[in-house]
């Protein structure tokens, strides 16, 4: 499984756009890039997944350059409720190769 | 939409006691997983079941056993609880292949004294 590197923590003010970058230099051809969000005392929640270029949904955008060795999760106009831990995972979604969670990025949104 | 349901939500055990954590999903997912999360840490995989009838060890299987009872249910058993097993346990499920992420339960907070 591809190893990922992301910042341990980030701070942001309400209303700002937040970009969290994840490095995954040894990503394999079949691998997808998936981001999860975890609030305290809750299980992680799937946010967004992509393979290449850009993916956007109602929560976030995911930017993936052509070489796919990194990806950036973009959260537009964050609010206090976006304070959470964000995990970047890389792998092929197969039941035989479970996803491995790192420590994630702890995002703190300040009023 | 129940998703993934875990029971119990909280449990306190004495060292040496046994218990089973229950997990059920209603999304017709083939694969199910058990993770544990210690304070300030990421999730670590205990066991997983790629499909009904199969189970495999993850990163930290020692002290645990699992049963994939049917496609919906995947239980985790602690035969002789130890204080080091104090943690929050999360069950998850996913489609076996292709596009789609994991759906997690709300967790079981276990304290072993």
PDB file of C-alpha atoms in Angstrom:
ATOM      1  CA  UNK A   1       0.000   0.000   0.000  1.00  0.00           C
ATOM      2  CA  UNK A   2       1.219   3.487  -0.807  1.00  0.00           C
ATOM      3  CA  UNK A   3       2.544   5.437   2.176  1.00  0.00           C
ATOM      4  CA  UNK A   4       1.086   8.883   2.674  1.00  0.00           C
ATOM      5  CA  UNK A   5       2.482  11.985   4.331  1.00  0.00           C
ATOM      6  CA  UNK A   6       0.291  14.861   5.473  1.00  0.00           C
ATOM      7  CA  UNK A   7       0.728  17.697   7.984  1.00  0.00           C
ATOM      8  CA  UNK A   8       0.024  16.780  11.581  1.00  0.00           C
ATOM      9  CA  UNK A   9      -2.042  19.883  12.255  1.00  0.00           C
ATOM     10  CA  UNK A  10      -3.376  23.069  10.680  1.00  0.00           C
ATOM     11  CA  UNK A  11      -5.185  26.134  11.973  1.00  0.00           C
ATOM     12  CA  UNK A  12      -7.593  28.302  10.028  1.00  0.00           C
ATOM     13  CA  UNK A  13     -10.015  31.134  10.621  1.00  0.00           C
ATOM     14  CA  UNK A  14     -13.683  30.804   9.857  1.00  0.00           C
ATOM     15  CA  UNK A  15     -14.590  31.698   6.295  1.00  0.00           C
ATOM     16  CA  UNK A  16     -11.190  30.864   4.841  1.00  0.00           C
ATOM     17  CA  UNK A  17     -10.444  28.205   2.274  1.00  0.00           C
ATOM     18  CA  UNK A  18      -8.334  25.382   3.658  1.00  0.00           C
ATOM     19  CA  UNK A  19      -6.067  23.220   1.547  1.00  0.00           C
ATOM     20  CA  UNK A  20      -4.566  20.043   2.995  1.00  0.00           C
ATOM     21  CA  UNK A  21      -1.901  18.399   0.881  1.00  0.00           C
ATOM     22  CA  UNK A  22      -1.015  14.741   1.006  1.00  0.00           C
ATOM     23  CA  UNK A  23       2.108  13.195  -0.528  1.00  0.00           C
ATOM     24  CA  UNK A  24       2.009   9.668  -1.913  1.00  0.00           C
ATOM     25  CA  UNK A  25       5.090   9.176  -4.043  1.00  0.00           C
ATOM     26  CA  UNK A  26       4.701   5.429  -4.574  1.00  0.00           C
ATOM     27  CA  UNK A  27       1.071   5.425  -5.623  1.00  0.00           C
ATOM     28  CA  UNK A  28       0.210   2.471  -7.849  1.00  0.00           C
ATOM     29  CA  UNK A  29      -1.629   2.581 -11.154  1.00  0.00           C
ATOM     30  CA  UNK A  30      -4.825   1.108  -9.724  1.00  0.00           C
ATOM     31  CA  UNK A  31      -4.861   3.178  -6.542  1.00  0.00           C
ATOM     32  CA  UNK A  32      -7.594   5.653  -5.714  1.00  0.00           C
ATOM     33  CA  UNK A  33      -7.097   8.614  -3.363  1.00  0.00           C
ATOM     34  CA  UNK A  34      -9.692   8.883  -0.624  1.00  0.00           C
ATOM     35  CA  UNK A  35     -10.198  11.416   2.145  1.00  0.00           C
ATOM     36  CA  UNK A  36     -12.056  10.866   5.392  1.00  0.00           C
ATOM     37  CA  UNK A  37     -13.158  13.263   8.126  1.00  0.00           C
ATOM     38  CA  UNK A  38     -13.394  12.305  11.788  1.00  0.00           C
ATOM     39  CA  UNK A  39     -15.065  14.313  14.530  1.00  0.00           C
ATOM     40  CA  UNK A  40     -14.303  13.551  18.185  1.00  0.00           C
ATOM     41  CA  UNK A  41     -16.089  10.457  19.476  1.00  0.00           C
ATOM     42  CA  UNK A  42     -17.294   9.504  15.992  1.00  0.00           C
ATOM     43  CA  UNK A  43     -16.171   7.123  13.293  1.00  0.00           C
ATOM     44  CA  UNK A  44     -14.457   8.481  10.187  1.00  0.00           C
ATOM     45  CA  UNK A  45     -16.756   9.712   7.447  1.00  0.00           C
ATOM     46  CA  UNK A  46     -16.020   9.394   3.739  1.00  0.00           C
ATOM     47  CA  UNK A  47     -15.618  12.847   2.178  1.00  0.00           C
ATOM     48  CA  UNK A  48     -14.327  12.455  -1.345  1.00  0.00           C
ATOM     49  CA  UNK A  49     -12.481  10.080  -3.628  1.00  0.00           C
ATOM     50  CA  UNK A  50     -10.677  10.538  -6.919  1.00  0.00           C
ATOM     51  CA  UNK A  51      -8.299   8.969  -9.378  1.00  0.00           C
ATOM     52  CA  UNK A  52      -6.971  11.910 -11.384  1.00  0.00           C
ATOM     53  CA  UNK A  53      -7.541  15.608 -12.161  1.00  0.00           C
ATOM     54  CA  UNK A  54     -10.275  17.246 -10.090  1.00  0.00           C
ATOM     55  CA  UNK A  55     -13.283  15.946  -8.231  1.00  0.00           C
ATOM     56  CA  UNK A  56     -15.850  18.166  -6.541  1.00  0.00           C
ATOM     57  CA  UNK A  57     -18.850  17.401  -4.379  1.00  0.00           C
ATOM     58  CA  UNK A  58     -21.031  19.363  -1.992  1.00  0.00           C
ATOM     59  CA  UNK A  59     -18.440  19.132   0.786  1.00  0.00           C
ATOM     60  CA  UNK A  60     -14.999  19.492  -0.787  1.00  0.00           C
ATOM     61  CA  UNK A  61     -12.812  19.437  -3.859  1.00  0.00           C
ATOM     62  CA  UNK A  62      -9.940  17.093  -4.534  1.00  0.00           C
ATOM     63  CA  UNK A  63      -7.105  18.150  -6.809  1.00  0.00           C
ATOM     64  CA  UNK A  64      -4.779  15.511  -8.225  1.00  0.00           C
ATOM     65  CA  UNK A  65      -1.882  16.488 -10.509  1.00  0.00           C
ATOM     66  CA  UNK A  66      -1.001  14.470 -13.565  1.00  0.00           C
ATOM     67  CA  UNK A  67       1.777  12.498 -11.837  1.00  0.00           C
ATOM     68  CA  UNK A  68      -0.621  11.591  -8.979  1.00  0.00           C
ATOM     69  CA  UNK A  69       2.221  11.736  -6.444  1.00  0.00           C
ATOM     70  CA  UNK A  70       0.286  14.166  -4.292  1.00  0.00           C
ATOM     71  CA  UNK A  71      -3.255  15.383  -3.786  1.00  0.00           C
ATOM     72  CA  UNK A  72      -4.907  18.382  -2.170  1.00  0.00           C
ATOM     73  CA  UNK A  73      -8.164  18.396  -0.280  1.00  0.00           C
ATOM     74  CA  UNK A  74      -9.798  21.813  -0.488  1.00  0.00           C
ATOM     75  CA  UNK A  75     -12.477  22.895   1.980  1.00  0.00           C
ATOM     76  CA  UNK A  76     -14.179  26.130   0.923  1.00  0.00           C
ATOM     77  CA  UNK A  77     -15.108  28.723   3.528  1.00  0.00           C
ATOM     78  CA  UNK A  78     -14.608  26.579   6.632  1.00  0.00           C
ATOM     79  CA  UNK A  79     -16.723  26.964   9.733  1.00  0.00           C
ATOM     80  CA  UNK A  80     -16.163  25.911  13.337  1.00  0.00           C
ATOM     81  CA  UNK A  81     -17.972  22.664  12.572  1.00  0.00           C
ATOM     82  CA  UNK A  82     -15.205  21.667  10.158  1.00  0.00           C
ATOM     83  CA  UNK A  83     -12.824  21.216  13.099  1.00  0.00           C
ATOM     84  CA  UNK A  84     -11.863  17.559  12.773  1.00  0.00           C
ATOM     85  CA  UNK A  85      -9.109  15.148  11.801  1.00  0.00           C
ATOM     86  CA  UNK A  86      -8.729  14.575   8.055  1.00  0.00           C
ATOM     87  CA  UNK A  87      -7.183  11.362   6.734  1.00  0.00           C
ATOM     88  CA  UNK A  88      -5.685  10.836   3.303  1.00  0.00           C
ATOM     89  CA  UNK A  89      -5.639   7.228   2.126  1.00  0.00           C
ATOM     90  CA  UNK A  90      -4.300   5.693  -1.037  1.00  0.00           C
ATOM     91  CA  UNK A  91      -5.152   2.245  -2.261  1.00  0.00           C
ATOM     92  CA  UNK A  92      -7.330   0.146  -4.466  1.00  0.00           C
ATOM     93  CA  UNK A  93     -10.715  -0.383  -2.929  1.00  0.00           C
ATOM     94  CA  UNK A  94     -10.489  -4.122  -2.615  1.00  0.00           C
ATOM     95  CA  UNK A  95     -11.690  -6.092   0.364  1.00  0.00           C
ATOM     96  CA  UNK A  96      -8.444  -8.050   0.223  1.00  0.00           C
ATOM     97  CA  UNK A  97      -6.273  -4.968   0.720  1.00  0.00           C
ATOM     98  CA  UNK A  98      -7.750  -2.933   3.568  1.00  0.00           C
ATOM     99  CA  UNK A  99      -7.010   0.753   3.813  1.00  0.00           C
ATOM    100  CA  UNK A 100      -4.356   1.788   6.341  1.00  0.00           C
ATOM    101  CA  UNK A 101      -5.069   4.961   8.290  1.00  0.00           C
ATOM    102  CA  UNK A 102      -2.237   7.232   9.367  1.00  0.00           C
ATOM    103  CA  UNK A 103      -2.560   9.862  12.079  1.00  0.00           C
ATOM    104  CA  UNK A 104      -4.246  12.345   9.774  1.00  0.00           C
ATOM    105  CA  UNK A 105      -4.264  16.153   9.880  1.00  0.00           C
ATOM    106  CA  UNK A 106      -5.928  17.809  12.812  1.00  0.00           C
ATOM    107  CA  UNK A 107      -7.682  20.932  11.509  1.00  0.00           C
ATOM    108  CA  UNK A 108      -8.681  23.557  14.052  1.00  0.00           C
ATOM    109  CA  UNK A 109     -11.004  26.305  12.857  1.00  0.00           C
ATOM    110  CA  UNK A 110     -10.880  29.476  14.910  1.00  0.00           C
ATOM    111  CA  UNK A 111     -13.635  32.071  15.153  1.00  0.00           C
TER     112      UNK A 111
ATOM    113  CA  UNK B   1     -30.680   4.283   6.710  1.00  0.00           C
ATOM    114  CA  UNK B   2     -28.938   2.524   9.594  1.00  0.00           C
ATOM    115  CA  UNK B   3     -25.628   1.931   7.802  1.00  0.00           C
ATOM    116  CA  UNK B   4     -23.249   0.241  10.254  1.00  0.00           C
ATOM    117  CA  UNK B   5     -24.552  -0.482  13.737  1.00  0.00           C
ATOM    118  CA  UNK B   6     -22.265  -1.327  16.631  1.00  0.00           C
ATOM    119  CA  UNK B   7     -23.221  -2.598  20.061  1.00  0.00           C
ATOM    120  CA  UNK B   8     -22.604  -1.847  22.830  1.00  0.00           C
ATOM    121  CA  UNK B   9     -21.596   1.826  22.723  1.00  0.00           C
ATOM    122  CA  UNK B  10     -19.791   1.685  26.066  1.00  0.00           C
ATOM    123  CA  UNK B  11     -18.387  -1.168  28.118  1.00  0.00           C
ATOM    124  CA  UNK B  12     -16.235  -1.546  31.208  1.00  0.00           C
ATOM    125  CA  UNK B  13     -14.525  -4.881  31.765  1.00  0.00           C
ATOM    126  CA  UNK B  14     -12.324  -6.276  34.454  1.00  0.00           C
ATOM    127  CA  UNK B  15      -8.985  -7.740  33.450  1.00  0.00           C
ATOM    128  CA  UNK B  16      -9.482 -11.324  32.315  1.00  0.00           C
ATOM    129  CA  UNK B  17     -13.155 -10.989  31.420  1.00  0.00           C
ATOM    130  CA  UNK B  18     -14.366 -11.764  27.935  1.00  0.00           C
ATOM    131  CA  UNK B  19     -16.828 -10.016  25.686  1.00  0.00           C
ATOM    132  CA  UNK B  20     -18.018  -9.789  22.104  1.00  0.00           C
ATOM    133  CA  UNK B  21     -18.475  -6.579  20.173  1.00  0.00           C
ATOM    134  CA  UNK B  22     -21.239  -6.793  17.613  1.00  0.00           C
ATOM    135  CA  UNK B  23     -21.364  -5.127  14.202  1.00  0.00           C
ATOM    136  CA  UNK B  24     -24.051  -5.264  11.531  1.00  0.00           C
ATOM    137  CA  UNK B  25     -24.424  -3.477   8.198  1.00  0.00           C
ATOM    138  CA  UNK B  26     -27.460  -3.142   5.972  1.00  0.00           C
ATOM    139  CA  UNK B  27     -25.798  -1.914   2.767  1.00  0.00           C
ATOM    140  CA  UNK B  28     -25.162  -5.327   1.238  1.00  0.00           C
ATOM    141  CA  UNK B  29     -21.407  -4.730   1.456  1.00  0.00           C
ATOM    142  CA  UNK B  30     -19.122  -7.694   0.959  1.00  0.00           C
ATOM    143  CA  UNK B  31     -16.184  -6.517   3.087  1.00  0.00           C
ATOM    144  CA  UNK B  32     -16.098  -5.682   6.783  1.00  0.00           C
ATOM    145  CA  UNK B  33     -13.355  -4.464   9.116  1.00  0.00           C
ATOM    146  CA  UNK B  34     -12.510  -3.940  12.748  1.00  0.00           C
ATOM    147  CA  UNK B  35     -10.242  -1.044  13.778  1.00  0.00           C
ATOM    148  CA  UNK B  36      -9.125   0.260  17.125  1.00  0.00           C
ATOM    149  CA  UNK B  37      -8.227   3.865  17.905  1.00  0.00           C
ATOM    150  CA  UNK B  38      -6.202   4.928  20.902  1.00  0.00           C
ATOM    151  CA  UNK B  39      -6.142   8.553  22.115  1.00  0.00           C
ATOM    152  CA  UNK B  40      -4.445  10.885  19.657  1.00  0.00           C
ATOM    153  CA  UNK B  41      -3.728   8.053  17.252  1.00  0.00           C
ATOM    154  CA  UNK B  42      -4.971   6.970  13.888  1.00  0.00           C
ATOM    155  CA  UNK B  43      -6.957   3.813  13.356  1.00  0.00           C
ATOM    156  CA  UNK B  44      -5.216   0.454  13.419  1.00  0.00           C
ATOM    157  CA  UNK B  45      -6.682  -2.559  11.670  1.00  0.00           C
ATOM    158  CA  UNK B  46      -7.370  -5.575  13.888  1.00  0.00           C
ATOM    159  CA  UNK B  47      -9.094  -8.036  11.554  1.00  0.00           C
ATOM    160  CA  UNK B  48     -11.009  -7.891   8.327  1.00  0.00           C
ATOM    161  CA  UNK B  49     -13.301 -10.033   6.249  1.00  0.00           C
ATOM    162  CA  UNK B  50     -13.015  -9.555   2.499  1.00  0.00           C
ATOM    163  CA  UNK B  51     -16.176 -11.568   1.908  1.00  0.00           C
ATOM    164  CA  UNK B  52     -18.581 -13.834   3.745  1.00  0.00           C
ATOM    165  CA  UNK B  53     -16.743 -16.904   4.978  1.00  0.00           C
ATOM    166  CA  UNK B  54     -13.265 -15.350   5.047  1.00  0.00           C
ATOM    167  CA  UNK B  55     -11.339 -13.507   7.734  1.00  0.00           C
ATOM    168  CA  UNK B  56      -7.758 -12.228   7.878  1.00  0.00           C
ATOM    169  CA  UNK B  57      -5.452 -10.623  10.407  1.00  0.00           C
ATOM    170  CA  UNK B  58      -4.651  -6.947  10.265  1.00  0.00           C
ATOM    171  CA  UNK B  59      -1.897  -4.955  11.969  1.00  0.00           C
ATOM    172  CA  UNK B  60      -2.802  -5.727  15.617  1.00  0.00           C
ATOM    173  CA  UNK B  61      -4.698  -9.058  15.853  1.00  0.00           C
ATOM    174  CA  UNK B  62      -3.196 -10.417  19.076  1.00  0.00           C
ATOM    175  CA  UNK B  63      -5.765 -10.886  21.838  1.00  0.00           C
ATOM    176  CA  UNK B  64      -8.735 -10.809  19.460  1.00  0.00           C
ATOM    177  CA  UNK B  65     -10.831 -13.221  17.456  1.00  0.00           C
ATOM    178  CA  UNK B  66     -13.507 -12.517  14.854  1.00  0.00           C
ATOM    179  CA  UNK B  67     -16.496 -14.235  13.317  1.00  0.00           C
ATOM    180  CA  UNK B  68     -18.177 -13.333  10.043  1.00  0.00           C
ATOM    181  CA  UNK B  69     -21.548 -14.719  10.994  1.00  0.00           C
ATOM    182  CA  UNK B  70     -23.188 -13.892   7.660  1.00  0.00           C
ATOM    183  CA  UNK B  71     -22.927 -11.153   5.070  1.00  0.00           C
ATOM    184  CA  UNK B  72     -24.406  -8.574   7.443  1.00  0.00           C
ATOM    185  CA  UNK B  73     -22.648  -9.353  10.710  1.00  0.00           C
ATOM    186  CA  UNK B  74     -19.013  -9.311  11.827  1.00  0.00           C
ATOM    187  CA  UNK B  75     -18.220  -9.736  15.520  1.00  0.00           C
ATOM    188  CA  UNK B  76     -15.022  -9.109  17.484  1.00  0.00           C
ATOM    189  CA  UNK B  77     -14.260 -11.137  20.590  1.00  0.00           C
ATOM    190  CA  UNK B  78     -11.868 -10.422  23.420  1.00  0.00           C
ATOM    191  CA  UNK B  79     -11.237 -13.721  25.169  1.00  0.00           C
ATOM    192  CA  UNK B  80      -9.304 -12.374  28.163  1.00  0.00           C
ATOM    193  CA  UNK B  81      -9.376  -8.609  28.314  1.00  0.00           C
ATOM    194  CA  UNK B  82      -6.231  -6.672  29.245  1.00  0.00           C
ATOM    195  CA  UNK B  83      -5.790  -2.978  30.140  1.00  0.00           C
ATOM    196  CA  UNK B  84      -3.843  -2.533  26.878  1.00  0.00           C
ATOM    197  CA  UNK B  85      -7.083  -3.241  25.035  1.00  0.00           C
ATOM    198  CA  UNK B  86      -8.693  -0.119  26.431  1.00  0.00           C
ATOM    199  CA  UNK B  87      -9.603   1.736  23.261  1.00  0.00           C
ATOM    200  CA  UNK B  88     -12.383   2.832  20.939  1.00  0.00           C
ATOM    201  CA  UNK B  89     -13.335   0.108  18.491  1.00  0.00           C
ATOM    202  CA  UNK B  90     -14.776   0.910  15.087  1.00  0.00           C
ATOM    203  CA  UNK B  91     -16.410  -1.449  12.669  1.00  0.00           C
ATOM    204  CA  UNK B  92     -16.575  -0.549   8.972  1.00  0.00           C
ATOM    205  CA  UNK B  93     -17.883  -2.029   5.762  1.00  0.00           C
ATOM    206  CA  UNK B  94     -17.253  -1.428   2.073  1.00  0.00           C
ATOM    207  CA  UNK B  95     -18.091  -2.718  -1.367  1.00  0.00           C
ATOM    208  CA  UNK B  96     -15.468  -5.305  -2.198  1.00  0.00           C
ATOM    209  CA  UNK B  97     -14.116  -3.561  -5.248  1.00  0.00           C
ATOM    210  CA  UNK B  98     -14.356  -0.430  -7.270  1.00  0.00           C
ATOM    211  CA  UNK B  99     -15.386   3.086  -6.488  1.00  0.00           C
ATOM    212  CA  UNK B 100     -16.696   3.725  -3.018  1.00  0.00           C
ATOM    213  CA  UNK B 101     -15.439   4.322   0.471  1.00  0.00           C
ATOM    214  CA  UNK B 102     -15.748   2.734   3.844  1.00  0.00           C
ATOM    215  CA  UNK B 103     -18.780   3.318   6.051  1.00  0.00           C
ATOM    216  CA  UNK B 104     -17.976   3.342   9.743  1.00  0.00           C
ATOM    217  CA  UNK B 105     -20.069   2.650  12.790  1.00  0.00           C
ATOM    218  CA  UNK B 106     -20.202   5.048  15.716  1.00  0.00           C
ATOM    219  CA  UNK B 107     -17.777   3.014  17.786  1.00  0.00           C
ATOM    220  CA  UNK B 108     -17.594   1.091  21.052  1.00  0.00           C
ATOM    221  CA  UNK B 109     -15.677   2.721  23.870  1.00  0.00           C
ATOM    222  CA  UNK B 110     -14.097  -0.079  25.912  1.00  0.00           C
ATOM    223  CA  UNK B 111     -12.330   0.356  29.227  1.00  0.00           C
ATOM    224  CA  UNK B 112     -10.490  -2.541  30.840  1.00  0.00           C
ATOM    225  CA  UNK B 113      -9.663  -2.053  34.511  1.00  0.00           C
TER     226      UNK B 113
END
